[in-house]
mmCIF file of C-alpha atoms and ligand atoms in Angstrom:
data_model
loop_
_atom_site.group_PDB
_atom_site.id
_atom_site.type_symbol
_atom_site.label_atom_id
_atom_site.label_comp_id
_atom_site.label_asym_id
_atom_site.label_seq_id
_atom_site.Cartn_x
_atom_site.Cartn_y
_atom_site.Cartn_z
ATOM 1 C CA UNK A 1 10.206 47.841 -32.926
ATOM 2 C CA UNK A 2 9.416 45.929 -36.075
ATOM 3 C CA UNK A 3 6.427 44.171 -34.469
ATOM 4 C CA UNK A 4 3.730 43.485 -37.095
ATOM 5 C CA UNK A 5 1.052 42.787 -34.419
ATOM 6 C CA UNK A 6 0.445 39.421 -36.098
ATOM 7 C CA UNK A 7 2.187 36.832 -33.888
ATOM 8 C CA UNK A 8 1.807 34.053 -36.494
ATOM 9 C CA UNK A 9 3.960 35.906 -39.027
ATOM 10 C CA UNK A 10 6.201 38.086 -36.865
ATOM 11 C CA UNK A 11 9.752 37.179 -35.831
ATOM 12 C CA UNK A 12 10.137 39.849 -33.131
ATOM 13 C CA UNK A 13 10.262 38.392 -29.606
ATOM 14 C CA UNK A 14 8.115 40.969 -27.815
ATOM 15 C CA UNK A 15 6.537 40.442 -24.381
ATOM 16 C CA UNK A 16 2.998 40.084 -25.747
ATOM 17 C CA UNK A 17 3.975 37.272 -28.136
ATOM 18 C CA UNK A 18 1.654 34.241 -27.921
ATOM 19 C CA UNK A 19 3.515 31.154 -26.613
ATOM 20 C CA UNK A 20 4.317 28.707 -29.392
ATOM 21 C CA UNK A 21 2.008 25.685 -29.367
ATOM 22 C CA UNK A 22 3.771 22.367 -28.721
ATOM 23 C CA UNK A 23 0.826 20.379 -30.105
ATOM 24 C CA UNK A 24 1.842 17.712 -32.593
ATOM 25 C CA UNK A 25 0.184 16.910 -35.895
ATOM 26 C CA UNK A 26 -1.225 13.381 -36.103
ATOM 27 C CA UNK A 27 -0.291 10.969 -38.896
ATOM 28 C CA UNK A 28 -1.733 12.423 -42.107
ATOM 29 C CA UNK A 29 -3.936 9.357 -42.538
ATOM 30 C CA UNK A 30 -5.404 9.594 -39.019
ATOM 31 C CA UNK A 31 -8.800 11.041 -38.317
ATOM 32 C CA UNK A 32 -9.410 11.435 -34.575
ATOM 33 C CA UNK A 33 -12.320 13.609 -33.451
ATOM 34 C CA UNK A 34 -12.185 13.684 -29.619
ATOM 35 C CA UNK A 35 -9.213 12.925 -27.377
ATOM 36 C CA UNK A 36 -9.853 12.236 -23.685
ATOM 37 C CA UNK A 37 -7.049 11.764 -21.140
ATOM 38 C CA UNK A 38 -7.665 9.444 -18.198
ATOM 39 C CA UNK A 39 -5.526 10.297 -15.173
ATOM 40 C CA UNK A 40 -5.055 9.268 -11.557
ATOM 41 C CA UNK A 41 -2.885 10.503 -8.736
ATOM 42 C CA UNK A 42 -1.208 7.174 -8.061
ATOM 43 C CA UNK A 43 -1.080 3.707 -9.570
ATOM 44 C CA UNK A 44 -3.408 0.822 -8.798
ATOM 45 C CA UNK A 45 -6.668 2.762 -8.461
ATOM 46 C CA UNK A 46 -8.092 1.279 -11.672
ATOM 47 C CA UNK A 47 -7.191 3.965 -14.229
ATOM 48 C CA UNK A 48 -6.417 1.451 -17.002
ATOM 49 C CA UNK A 49 -9.515 -0.579 -16.162
ATOM 50 C CA UNK A 50 -11.759 2.486 -16.385
ATOM 51 C CA UNK A 51 -10.021 3.632 -19.608
ATOM 52 C CA UNK A 52 -10.791 0.253 -21.185
ATOM 53 C CA UNK A 53 -14.374 0.247 -19.877
ATOM 54 C CA UNK A 54 -15.016 3.752 -21.243
ATOM 55 C CA UNK A 55 -13.761 2.693 -24.679
ATOM 56 C CA UNK A 56 -15.952 -0.417 -24.543
ATOM 57 C CA UNK A 57 -19.002 1.577 -23.384
ATOM 58 C CA UNK A 58 -18.683 4.194 -26.161
ATOM 59 C CA UNK A 59 -18.042 1.468 -28.730
ATOM 60 C CA UNK A 60 -21.270 -0.237 -27.646
ATOM 61 C CA UNK A 61 -23.071 3.046 -28.297
ATOM 62 C CA UNK A 62 -21.938 2.822 -31.913
ATOM 63 C CA UNK A 63 -18.956 5.194 -31.778
ATOM 64 C CA UNK A 64 -15.572 4.304 -33.219
ATOM 65 C CA UNK A 65 -13.204 4.212 -30.275
ATOM 66 C CA UNK A 66 -9.497 3.841 -29.633
ATOM 67 C CA UNK A 67 -7.104 3.579 -26.696
ATOM 68 C CA UNK A 68 -3.640 5.132 -26.777
ATOM 69 C CA UNK A 69 -1.750 3.459 -23.938
ATOM 70 C CA UNK A 70 0.597 6.172 -22.660
ATOM 71 C CA UNK A 71 1.344 4.170 -19.501
ATOM 72 C CA UNK A 72 4.589 3.008 -21.084
ATOM 73 C CA UNK A 73 6.199 1.346 -18.081
ATOM 74 C CA UNK A 74 2.971 -0.294 -16.845
ATOM 75 C CA UNK A 75 1.067 -1.174 -20.024
ATOM 76 C CA UNK A 76 -1.994 -3.265 -19.186
ATOM 77 C CA UNK A 77 -4.470 -2.371 -21.949
ATOM 78 C CA UNK A 78 -3.601 -5.089 -24.552
ATOM 79 C CA UNK A 79 -3.927 -7.865 -21.968
ATOM 80 C CA UNK A 80 -7.391 -6.669 -20.877
ATOM 81 C CA UNK A 81 -8.521 -6.950 -24.524
ATOM 82 C CA UNK A 82 -6.768 -10.275 -25.100
ATOM 83 C CA UNK A 83 -4.297 -8.811 -27.617
ATOM 84 C CA UNK A 84 -0.946 -10.581 -27.691
ATOM 85 C CA UNK A 85 0.141 -10.343 -31.364
ATOM 86 C CA UNK A 86 2.696 -7.709 -32.312
ATOM 87 C CA UNK A 87 1.362 -4.649 -34.133
ATOM 88 C CA UNK A 88 2.340 -4.235 -37.775
ATOM 89 C CA UNK A 89 3.626 -1.275 -39.701
ATOM 90 C CA UNK A 90 4.629 -0.125 -43.161
ATOM 91 C CA UNK A 91 6.256 2.958 -44.655
ATOM 92 C CA UNK A 92 3.038 4.931 -44.005
ATOM 93 C CA UNK A 93 3.116 4.282 -40.266
ATOM 94 C CA UNK A 94 2.316 1.833 -37.485
ATOM 95 C CA UNK A 95 -1.113 0.201 -37.522
ATOM 96 C CA UNK A 96 -3.036 -0.086 -34.251
ATOM 97 C CA UNK A 97 -4.213 -3.531 -33.207
ATOM 98 C CA UNK A 98 -7.954 -4.054 -33.484
ATOM 99 C CA UNK A 99 -9.922 -5.805 -30.722
ATOM 100 C CA UNK A 100 -12.710 -8.315 -31.325
ATOM 101 C CA UNK A 101 -15.353 -5.540 -31.218
ATOM 102 C CA UNK A 102 -13.341 -3.136 -33.389
ATOM 103 C CA UNK A 103 -11.558 -0.889 -30.855
ATOM 104 C CA UNK A 104 -8.177 0.412 -32.062
ATOM 105 C CA UNK A 105 -5.318 -0.012 -29.564
ATOM 106 C CA UNK A 106 -1.693 1.097 -29.491
ATOM 107 C CA UNK A 107 0.559 0.172 -26.592
ATOM 108 C CA UNK A 108 4.249 -0.452 -26.121
ATOM 109 C CA UNK A 109 3.379 -4.047 -25.278
ATOM 110 C CA UNK A 110 2.218 -4.529 -28.879
ATOM 111 C CA UNK A 111 5.693 -3.551 -30.098
ATOM 112 C CA UNK A 112 7.972 -5.468 -27.726
ATOM 113 C CA UNK A 113 9.385 -8.776 -28.878
ATOM 114 C CA UNK A 114 8.272 -10.295 -25.608
ATOM 115 C CA UNK A 115 5.300 -8.813 -23.753
ATOM 116 C CA UNK A 116 6.896 -9.545 -20.386
ATOM 117 C CA UNK A 117 10.052 -7.590 -21.286
ATOM 118 C CA UNK A 118 10.394 -4.547 -19.008
ATOM 119 C CA UNK A 119 10.654 -1.097 -20.550
ATOM 120 C CA UNK A 120 13.945 0.124 -19.105
ATOM 121 C CA UNK A 121 14.108 3.436 -20.900
ATOM 122 C CA UNK A 122 15.069 6.955 -19.897
ATOM 123 C CA UNK A 123 12.338 9.611 -19.595
ATOM 124 C CA UNK A 124 12.961 11.332 -22.954
ATOM 125 C CA UNK A 125 12.734 8.003 -24.814
ATOM 126 C CA UNK A 126 9.448 7.193 -23.071
ATOM 127 C CA UNK A 127 8.047 10.644 -23.880
ATOM 128 C CA UNK A 128 9.223 10.242 -27.491
ATOM 129 C CA UNK A 129 7.338 6.954 -27.732
ATOM 130 C CA UNK A 130 4.101 8.557 -26.540
ATOM 131 C CA UNK A 131 4.528 11.311 -29.124
ATOM 132 C CA UNK A 132 5.075 8.719 -31.849
ATOM 133 C CA UNK A 133 1.885 6.915 -30.789
ATOM 134 C CA UNK A 134 0.160 10.108 -31.898
ATOM 135 C CA UNK A 135 2.287 11.125 -34.909
ATOM 136 C CA UNK A 136 3.277 7.770 -36.433
ATOM 137 C CA UNK A 137 0.278 5.535 -35.731
ATOM 138 C CA UNK A 138 -2.385 5.420 -38.415
ATOM 139 C CA UNK A 139 -5.543 5.905 -36.366
ATOM 140 C CA UNK A 140 -8.297 5.258 -38.855
ATOM 141 C CA UNK A 141 -11.599 6.912 -38.190
ATOM 142 C CA UNK A 142 -11.914 7.511 -34.445
ATOM 143 C CA UNK A 143 -14.798 9.324 -32.728
ATOM 144 C CA UNK A 144 -13.372 8.968 -29.192
ATOM 145 C CA UNK A 145 -9.760 8.247 -28.316
ATOM 146 C CA UNK A 146 -8.985 7.511 -24.655
ATOM 147 C CA UNK A 147 -5.413 8.102 -23.498
ATOM 148 C CA UNK A 148 -4.387 5.925 -20.556
ATOM 149 C CA UNK A 149 -1.954 8.300 -18.862
ATOM 150 C CA UNK A 150 0.784 7.232 -16.491
ATOM 151 C CA UNK A 151 -0.150 7.961 -12.862
ATOM 152 C CA UNK A 152 0.994 11.210 -11.295
ATOM 153 C CA UNK A 153 2.345 14.452 -12.652
ATOM 154 C CA UNK A 154 5.647 13.367 -14.213
ATOM 155 C CA UNK A 155 7.397 13.822 -17.521
ATOM 156 C CA UNK A 156 5.071 11.681 -19.649
ATOM 157 C CA UNK A 157 1.888 13.249 -18.267
ATOM 158 C CA UNK A 158 3.356 16.639 -19.172
ATOM 159 C CA UNK A 159 4.180 15.400 -22.683
ATOM 160 C CA UNK A 160 0.602 14.202 -23.202
ATOM 161 C CA UNK A 161 -0.849 17.484 -21.899
ATOM 162 C CA UNK A 162 1.442 19.542 -24.130
ATOM 163 C CA UNK A 163 1.590 17.467 -27.310
ATOM 164 C CA UNK A 164 -1.842 15.911 -27.775
ATOM 165 C CA UNK A 165 -4.991 17.932 -28.545
ATOM 166 C CA UNK A 166 -6.851 16.834 -25.400
ATOM 167 C CA UNK A 167 -10.538 17.782 -25.273
ATOM 168 C CA UNK A 168 -10.554 17.079 -21.554
ATOM 169 C CA UNK A 169 -9.542 14.704 -18.830
ATOM 170 C CA UNK A 170 -11.355 12.222 -16.644
ATOM 171 C CA UNK A 171 -9.955 11.638 -13.169
ATOM 172 C CA UNK A 172 -10.051 8.142 -11.699
ATOM 173 C CA UNK A 173 -9.718 7.859 -7.963
ATOM 174 C CA UNK A 174 -10.459 5.431 -5.168
ATOM 175 C CA UNK A 175 -11.967 6.384 -1.794
ATOM 176 C CA UNK A 176 -8.599 6.065 -0.027
ATOM 177 C CA UNK A 177 -6.748 8.005 -2.690
ATOM 178 C CA UNK A 178 -9.138 10.889 -2.413
ATOM 179 C CA UNK A 179 -8.037 11.693 1.123
ATOM 180 C CA UNK A 180 -4.473 12.088 -0.075
ATOM 181 C CA UNK A 181 -3.385 15.204 -1.903
ATOM 182 C CA UNK A 182 -1.876 13.335 -4.845
ATOM 183 C CA UNK A 183 -5.033 13.436 -6.924
ATOM 184 C CA UNK A 184 -5.318 17.171 -6.273
ATOM 185 C CA UNK A 185 -1.842 17.661 -7.713
ATOM 186 C CA UNK A 186 -2.940 15.909 -10.924
ATOM 187 C CA UNK A 187 -6.042 18.108 -11.102
ATOM 188 C CA UNK A 188 -3.977 21.262 -10.600
ATOM 189 C CA UNK A 189 -1.579 20.164 -13.332
ATOM 190 C CA UNK A 190 -4.490 19.841 -15.783
ATOM 191 C CA UNK A 191 -5.728 23.278 -14.741
ATOM 192 C CA UNK A 192 -2.283 24.769 -15.282
ATOM 193 C CA UNK A 193 -2.289 23.325 -18.785
ATOM 194 C CA UNK A 194 -5.807 24.700 -19.459
ATOM 195 C CA UNK A 195 -7.280 21.237 -20.024
ATOM 196 C CA UNK A 196 -10.968 20.952 -19.039
ATOM 197 C CA UNK A 197 -11.780 18.437 -16.298
ATOM 198 C CA UNK A 198 -14.756 16.417 -17.553
ATOM 199 C CA UNK A 199 -15.508 14.551 -14.336
ATOM 200 C CA UNK A 200 -14.372 12.151 -11.634
ATOM 201 C CA UNK A 201 -14.878 8.397 -11.565
ATOM 202 C CA UNK A 202 -14.720 6.892 -8.105
ATOM 203 C CA UNK A 203 -13.515 3.320 -8.519
ATOM 204 C CA UNK A 204 -13.714 0.612 -5.847
ATOM 205 C CA UNK A 205 -16.417 2.753 -4.284
ATOM 206 C CA UNK A 206 -18.288 -0.073 -2.530
ATOM 207 C CA UNK A 207 -18.829 -3.811 -2.610
ATOM 208 C CA UNK A 208 -22.325 -5.102 -3.271
ATOM 209 C CA UNK A 209 -22.970 -8.329 -1.391
ATOM 210 C CA UNK A 210 -24.144 -10.953 -3.896
ATOM 211 C CA UNK A 211 -26.181 -12.646 -1.116
ATOM 212 C CA UNK A 212 -28.176 -9.735 0.380
ATOM 213 C CA UNK A 213 -27.542 -6.902 -2.134
ATOM 214 C CA UNK A 214 -26.313 -4.566 0.620
ATOM 215 C CA UNK A 215 -23.573 -2.100 -0.345
ATOM 216 C CA UNK A 216 -20.507 -2.155 1.912
ATOM 217 C CA UNK A 217 -18.049 0.747 1.889
ATOM 218 C CA UNK A 218 -14.878 -1.325 2.200
ATOM 219 C CA UNK A 219 -12.598 1.716 2.160
ATOM 220 C CA UNK A 220 -14.938 3.814 4.291
ATOM 221 C CA UNK A 221 -17.261 6.664 3.391
ATOM 222 C CA UNK A 222 -15.675 8.905 0.776
ATOM 223 C CA UNK A 223 -16.095 12.629 0.314
ATOM 224 C CA UNK A 224 -16.168 12.390 -3.473
ATOM 225 C CA UNK A 225 -19.015 14.923 -3.808
ATOM 226 C CA UNK A 226 -17.107 17.558 -1.859
ATOM 227 C CA UNK A 227 -13.925 16.802 -3.775
ATOM 228 C CA UNK A 228 -15.727 17.168 -7.109
ATOM 229 C CA UNK A 229 -17.101 20.517 -5.983
ATOM 230 C CA UNK A 230 -13.654 21.642 -4.874
ATOM 231 C CA UNK A 231 -12.213 20.683 -8.273
ATOM 232 C CA UNK A 232 -15.108 22.441 -10.035
ATOM 233 C CA UNK A 233 -16.323 19.231 -11.655
ATOM 234 C CA UNK A 234 -18.861 16.438 -11.091
ATOM 235 C CA UNK A 235 -18.884 12.753 -10.227
ATOM 236 C CA UNK A 236 -19.658 10.879 -13.466
ATOM 237 C CA UNK A 237 -19.458 7.306 -12.136
ATOM 238 C CA UNK A 238 -19.063 5.208 -9.018
ATOM 239 C CA UNK A 239 -17.781 1.730 -9.776
ATOM 240 C CA UNK A 240 -18.102 -1.083 -7.233
ATOM 241 C CA UNK A 241 -15.363 -3.528 -6.302
ATOM 242 C CA UNK A 242 -16.234 -6.453 -8.515
ATOM 243 C CA UNK A 243 -14.044 -9.574 -8.644
ATOM 244 C CA UNK A 244 -15.487 -10.188 -12.127
ATOM 245 C CA UNK A 245 -13.585 -7.098 -13.286
ATOM 246 C CA UNK A 246 -10.207 -8.473 -12.380
ATOM 247 C CA UNK A 247 -11.127 -11.833 -13.906
ATOM 248 C CA UNK A 248 -12.194 -10.234 -17.229
ATOM 249 C CA UNK A 249 -8.959 -8.263 -17.340
ATOM 250 C CA UNK A 250 -6.905 -11.338 -16.609
ATOM 251 C CA UNK A 251 -8.483 -13.482 -19.307
ATOM 252 C CA UNK A 252 -8.665 -10.648 -21.869
ATOM 253 C CA UNK A 253 -12.465 -10.479 -22.020
ATOM 254 C CA UNK A 254 -13.121 -6.916 -20.817
ATOM 255 C CA UNK A 255 -15.346 -6.363 -23.850
ATOM 256 C CA UNK A 256 -17.796 -8.904 -22.437
ATOM 257 C CA UNK A 257 -18.182 -7.108 -19.088
ATOM 258 C CA UNK A 258 -21.530 -5.328 -18.867
ATOM 259 C CA UNK A 259 -22.404 -2.702 -16.252
ATOM 260 C CA UNK A 260 -24.629 0.360 -16.204
ATOM 261 C CA UNK A 261 -22.272 2.221 -13.834
ATOM 262 C CA UNK A 262 -20.719 4.257 -16.654
ATOM 263 C CA UNK A 263 -24.048 5.431 -18.136
ATOM 264 C CA UNK A 264 -23.661 9.016 -16.875
ATOM 265 C CA UNK A 265 -20.077 9.140 -18.134
ATOM 266 C CA UNK A 266 -21.265 7.955 -21.553
ATOM 267 C CA UNK A 267 -23.961 10.668 -21.631
ATOM 268 C CA UNK A 268 -21.392 13.307 -20.712
ATOM 269 C CA UNK A 269 -19.042 12.137 -23.482
ATOM 270 C CA UNK A 270 -21.832 12.085 -26.059
ATOM 271 C CA UNK A 271 -22.507 15.742 -25.274
ATOM 272 C CA UNK A 272 -18.886 16.841 -25.748
HETATM 273 P P1 LIG B 301 -4.047 1.525 -12.587
HETATM 274 O O1 LIG B 301 -4.167 1.672 -14.066
HETATM 275 O O2 LIG B 301 -4.641 2.677 -11.844
HETATM 276 O O3 LIG B 301 -2.659 1.207 -12.125
HETATM 277 P P2 LIG B 301 -5.502 -0.964 -12.968
HETATM 278 O O4 LIG B 301 -6.657 -0.533 -13.824
HETATM 279 O O5 LIG B 301 -4.370 -1.652 -13.647
HETATM 280 O O6 LIG B 301 -4.951 0.280 -12.134
HETATM 281 O O7 LIG B 301 -6.106 -1.832 -11.783
HETATM 282 C C1 LIG B 301 -5.284 -2.461 -10.816
HETATM 283 C C2 LIG B 301 -5.874 -3.825 -10.475
HETATM 284 O O8 LIG B 301 -7.125 -3.659 -9.796
HETATM 285 C C3 LIG B 301 -6.165 -4.693 -11.694
HETATM 286 O O9 LIG B 301 -5.842 -6.011 -11.403
HETATM 287 C C4 LIG B 301 -7.666 -4.551 -11.910
HETATM 288 O O10 LIG B 301 -8.236 -5.710 -12.489
HETATM 289 C C5 LIG B 301 -8.155 -4.375 -10.473
HETATM 290 N N1 LIG B 301 -9.370 -3.537 -10.412
HETATM 291 C C6 LIG B 301 -9.521 -2.285 -10.872
HETATM 292 N N2 LIG B 301 -10.759 -1.829 -10.592
HETATM 293 C C7 LIG B 301 -11.400 -2.814 -9.946
HETATM 294 C C8 LIG B 301 -12.728 -2.963 -9.385
HETATM 295 N N3 LIG B 301 -13.621 -1.974 -9.441
HETATM 296 N N4 LIG B 301 -13.045 -4.146 -8.797
HETATM 297 C C9 LIG B 301 -12.141 -5.144 -8.712
HETATM 298 N N5 LIG B 301 -10.889 -5.075 -9.217
HETATM 299 C C10 LIG B 301 -10.520 -3.924 -9.820
#
C-alpha cells in the first residue's frame, strides 16, 4: 500500500525494496577511476609486498596509481616506499604522501606522531579510519588505486567491501596457505559481497637458484591451478622467493625492484 514502485523515491518498506547502498562518496576533489582490493587469508604471505609491486608496475606503464593502506594495525606500505614524513592536511582534506616516482599513498603510519607507535584502537575506530581514507583524503587523479586490506574476513575487510566502490579483488596466497581453508573464506566473503575476483597471485612460489638457475619449490608443489578453477578465477602471477624483495622493502626502495613476474597481472588490469 502506497508503494510507488520507484525504490529511490519511495518511503514504504516493502519486501521487494532494494537494499540501501552503504558505498561512501569520495572527497569531492578526488578523482579515482579503478579501485582494486588486495586480500589474503592470513598475514605474512606478502599481501602488502604484492600491493606495492602492483602499484609500481602500473605506474611504470604510465598510469597514475595510489595505495590506500587499510591494514591499519600492520601498516607496512610507507616503509617499503621510504616514506617517513607525516602527511599534511588542510580544511579541504588530508593530502596523500607522494613517492619518488609519483605514487599517492595514505596509511595510518603517515599520521602517527611516531611511526613505531602501535595502533591500539577498537574495531569501530579502525573501520572509521579506513572510511576516512576514502572520504577525507584528496586523491588527485588516480587511474588505479590498490587497497591493501587487512588479512582475513574481519570487521575492516567488511567495511572496505561495503563502503568502497571496489572494481574487483586480487587474492595473494602462498603455497602453504593454499592448502588451508582460510583463503577460501576470504574468497567466499568477496563472492557474498558481489565483488569480482580478478585473479590469484601465488607469492613465494619457488626459489630460483642464482648458481644453476633451477627452480626449487621450497614449500612443496602447490595446487594453485586447481584452486583458481575452484574459485572461478585464474592465476595472474607466480612470484619467487627473492631475498632482494625483503631488502628493497627494508630500505624503502621497492620502486627500484624490477621483475617481469607481474606482466600478466598488469595486462589483466589494463583490460579492466
Ligand atoms: P602481509 O602483507 O601478507 O602480512 P608482507 O608483504 O608484509 O606480508 O610480507 C611479509 C614479509 O615477507 C616481508 O618482510 C616481505 O619483505 C617478505 N616477502 C614477501 N614476499 C616475499 C618474496 N616473494 N620473497 C622474499 N620475501 C618476501
